[in-house]
Structure formats: structure tokens, C-alpha cells
PDB file of C-alpha atoms in Angstrom:
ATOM      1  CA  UNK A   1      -7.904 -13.103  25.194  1.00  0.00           C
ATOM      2  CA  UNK A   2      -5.365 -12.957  22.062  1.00  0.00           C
ATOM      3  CA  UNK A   3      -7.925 -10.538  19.233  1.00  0.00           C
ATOM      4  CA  UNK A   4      -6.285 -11.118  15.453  1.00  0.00           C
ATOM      5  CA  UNK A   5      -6.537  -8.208  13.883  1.00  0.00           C
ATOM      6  CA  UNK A   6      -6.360  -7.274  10.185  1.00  0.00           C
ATOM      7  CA  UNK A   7      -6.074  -4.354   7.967  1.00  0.00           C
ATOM      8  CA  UNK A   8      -7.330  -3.702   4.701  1.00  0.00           C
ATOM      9  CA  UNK A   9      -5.749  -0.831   2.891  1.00  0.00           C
ATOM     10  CA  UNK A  10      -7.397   0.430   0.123  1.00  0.00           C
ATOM     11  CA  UNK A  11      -4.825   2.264  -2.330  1.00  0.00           C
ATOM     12  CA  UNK A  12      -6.066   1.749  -5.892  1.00  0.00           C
ATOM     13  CA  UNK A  13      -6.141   5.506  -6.436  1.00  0.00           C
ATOM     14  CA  UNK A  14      -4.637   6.894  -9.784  1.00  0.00           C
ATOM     15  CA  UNK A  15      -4.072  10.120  -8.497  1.00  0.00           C
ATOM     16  CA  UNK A  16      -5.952  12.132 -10.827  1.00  0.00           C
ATOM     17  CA  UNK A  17      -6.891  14.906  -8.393  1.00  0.00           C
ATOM     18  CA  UNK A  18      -3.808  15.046  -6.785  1.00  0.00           C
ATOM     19  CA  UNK A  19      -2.094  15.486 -10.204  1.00  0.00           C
ATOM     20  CA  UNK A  20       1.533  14.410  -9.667  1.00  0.00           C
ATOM     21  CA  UNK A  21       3.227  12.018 -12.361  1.00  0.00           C
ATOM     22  CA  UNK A  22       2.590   9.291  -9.604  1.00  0.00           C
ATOM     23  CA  UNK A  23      -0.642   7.903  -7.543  1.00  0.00           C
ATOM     24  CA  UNK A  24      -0.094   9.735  -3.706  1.00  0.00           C
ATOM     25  CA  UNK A  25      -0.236   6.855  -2.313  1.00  0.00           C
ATOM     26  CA  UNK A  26       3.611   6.262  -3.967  1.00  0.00           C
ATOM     27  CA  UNK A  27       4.550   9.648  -3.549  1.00  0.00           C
ATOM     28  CA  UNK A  28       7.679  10.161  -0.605  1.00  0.00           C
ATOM     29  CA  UNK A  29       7.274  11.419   2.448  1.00  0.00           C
ATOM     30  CA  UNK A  30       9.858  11.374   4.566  1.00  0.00           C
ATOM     31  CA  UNK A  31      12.227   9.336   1.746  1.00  0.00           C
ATOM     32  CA  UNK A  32       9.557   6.871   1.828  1.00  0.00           C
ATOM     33  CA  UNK A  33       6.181   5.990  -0.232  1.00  0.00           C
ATOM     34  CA  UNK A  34       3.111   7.235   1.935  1.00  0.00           C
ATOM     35  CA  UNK A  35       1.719   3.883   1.577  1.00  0.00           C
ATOM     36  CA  UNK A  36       4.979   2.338   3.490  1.00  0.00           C
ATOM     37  CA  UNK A  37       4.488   4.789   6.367  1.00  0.00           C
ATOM     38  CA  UNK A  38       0.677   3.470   6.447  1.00  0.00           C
ATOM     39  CA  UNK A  39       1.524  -0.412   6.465  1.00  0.00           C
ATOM     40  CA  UNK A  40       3.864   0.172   9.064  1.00  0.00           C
ATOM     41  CA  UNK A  41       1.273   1.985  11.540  1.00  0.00           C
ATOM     42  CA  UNK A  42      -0.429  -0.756  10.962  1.00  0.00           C
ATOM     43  CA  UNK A  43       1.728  -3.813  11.427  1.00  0.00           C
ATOM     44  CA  UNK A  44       3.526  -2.150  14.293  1.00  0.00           C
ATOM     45  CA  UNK A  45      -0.080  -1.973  15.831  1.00  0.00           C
ATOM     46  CA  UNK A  46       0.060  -5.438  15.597  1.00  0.00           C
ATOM     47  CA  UNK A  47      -2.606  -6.190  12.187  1.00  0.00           C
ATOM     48  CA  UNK A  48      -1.915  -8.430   9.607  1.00  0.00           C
ATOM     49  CA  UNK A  49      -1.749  -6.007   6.385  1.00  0.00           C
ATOM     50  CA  UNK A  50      -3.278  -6.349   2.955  1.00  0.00           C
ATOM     51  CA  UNK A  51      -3.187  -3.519   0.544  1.00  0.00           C
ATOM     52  CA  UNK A  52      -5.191  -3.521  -2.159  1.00  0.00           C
ATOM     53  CA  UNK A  53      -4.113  -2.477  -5.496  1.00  0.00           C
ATOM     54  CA  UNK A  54      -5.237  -2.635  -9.530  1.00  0.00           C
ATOM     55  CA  UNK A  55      -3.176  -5.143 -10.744  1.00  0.00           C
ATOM     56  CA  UNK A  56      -1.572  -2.903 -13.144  1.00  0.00           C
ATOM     57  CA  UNK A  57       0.276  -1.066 -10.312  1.00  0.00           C
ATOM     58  CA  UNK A  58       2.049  -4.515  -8.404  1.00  0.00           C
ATOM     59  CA  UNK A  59       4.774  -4.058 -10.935  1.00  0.00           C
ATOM     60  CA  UNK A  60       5.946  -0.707  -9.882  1.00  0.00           C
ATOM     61  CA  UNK A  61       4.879  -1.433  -5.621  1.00  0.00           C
ATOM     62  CA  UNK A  62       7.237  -4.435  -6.038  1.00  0.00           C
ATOM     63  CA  UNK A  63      10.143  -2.024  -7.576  1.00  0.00           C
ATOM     64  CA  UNK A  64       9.282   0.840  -4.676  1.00  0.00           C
ATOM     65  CA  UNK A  65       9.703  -2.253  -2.057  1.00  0.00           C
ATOM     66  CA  UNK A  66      13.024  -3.418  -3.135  1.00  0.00           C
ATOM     67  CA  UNK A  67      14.241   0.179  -4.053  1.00  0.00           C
ATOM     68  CA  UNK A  68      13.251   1.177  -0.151  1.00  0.00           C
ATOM     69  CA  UNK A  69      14.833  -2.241   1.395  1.00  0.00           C
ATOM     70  CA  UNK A  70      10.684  -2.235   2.476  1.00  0.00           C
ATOM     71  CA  UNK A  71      10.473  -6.421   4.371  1.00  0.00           C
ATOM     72  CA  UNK A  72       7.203  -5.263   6.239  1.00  0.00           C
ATOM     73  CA  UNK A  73       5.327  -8.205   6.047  1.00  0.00           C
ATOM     74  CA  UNK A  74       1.724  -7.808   3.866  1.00  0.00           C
ATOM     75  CA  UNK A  75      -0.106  -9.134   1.037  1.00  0.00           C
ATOM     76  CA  UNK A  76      -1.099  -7.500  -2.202  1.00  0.00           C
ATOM     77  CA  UNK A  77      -4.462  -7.949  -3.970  1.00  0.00           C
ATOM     78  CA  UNK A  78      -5.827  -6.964  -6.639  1.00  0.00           C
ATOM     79  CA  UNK A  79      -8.479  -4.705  -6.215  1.00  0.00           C
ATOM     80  CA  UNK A  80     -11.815  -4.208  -8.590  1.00  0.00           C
ATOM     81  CA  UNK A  81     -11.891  -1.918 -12.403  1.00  0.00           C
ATOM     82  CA  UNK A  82     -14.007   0.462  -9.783  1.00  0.00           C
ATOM     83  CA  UNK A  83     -13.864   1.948  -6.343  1.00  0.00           C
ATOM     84  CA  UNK A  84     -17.446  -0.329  -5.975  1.00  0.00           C
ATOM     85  CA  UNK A  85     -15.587  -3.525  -7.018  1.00  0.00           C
TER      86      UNK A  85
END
């Protein structure tokens, strides 16, 4: 039996507690954003990936993709003004 699975990926953070001039989530690791290294687990795992992110941040995700050649395939979405919505 063929199970579709699906991963949500919550990465709206702003980073305040971590305090770096980014959100971790786009911080490198490895020459790469941490959330790169996460979709990938995830898609190589075999989920369909959607991240969610506050709209105001798609801008600079798109820039990090094309700057790190990143073609995973995933969605974006925009996530809520809180961590309820």
C-alpha cells in the first residue's frame, strides 16, 4: 500500500532569542540555510514539503533559494501574525 506523506515545517521564527542579524532557521550550516538541510530530510524521506513562513520573509527565502542553486521541490505559505495562527 503506497502512504502519501506530507510535511509541514513550521519556520516563522524571528530569531529573537537566538540573536543573530538573521532568523536560525536562515542561518548556514554547512554553506547552506538550516532550513534547506531540513526540507531535504524530508523530501529525501519521500514527504511532500510545505514550509511555513510570515509573508514578510518569502522575499529573502526566494533570494537564499536561487543564491544556493536550492530546486528541492516545496511550497511556501504564509503562516499566521502568531505562533497560535
Amino acid at each position: 500500500m503506497n502512504v502519501a506523506r506530507y510535511a509541514i515545517i513550521v519556520a516563522g521564527g524571528s530569531g529573537s532569542r537566538f540573536g543573530g542579524p538573521l532568523p536560525k532557521q536562515f542561518c548556514l550550516l554547512g554553506g547552506k540555510p538550516v532550513l534547506m538541510h531540513t526540507i531535504e530530510k524530508f523530501v529525501n524521506a519521500g514527504a511532500v514539503a510545505t514550509v511555513v513562513l510570515p509573508s514578510a520573509q518569502f522575499e529573502l527565502w526566494r533570494d537564499l533559494c536561487h543564491q544556493h542553486n536550492f530546486t528541492v521541490p516545496h511550497s511556501v505559505v504564509a503562516g499566521g501574525d502568531t505562533r497560535y495562527q
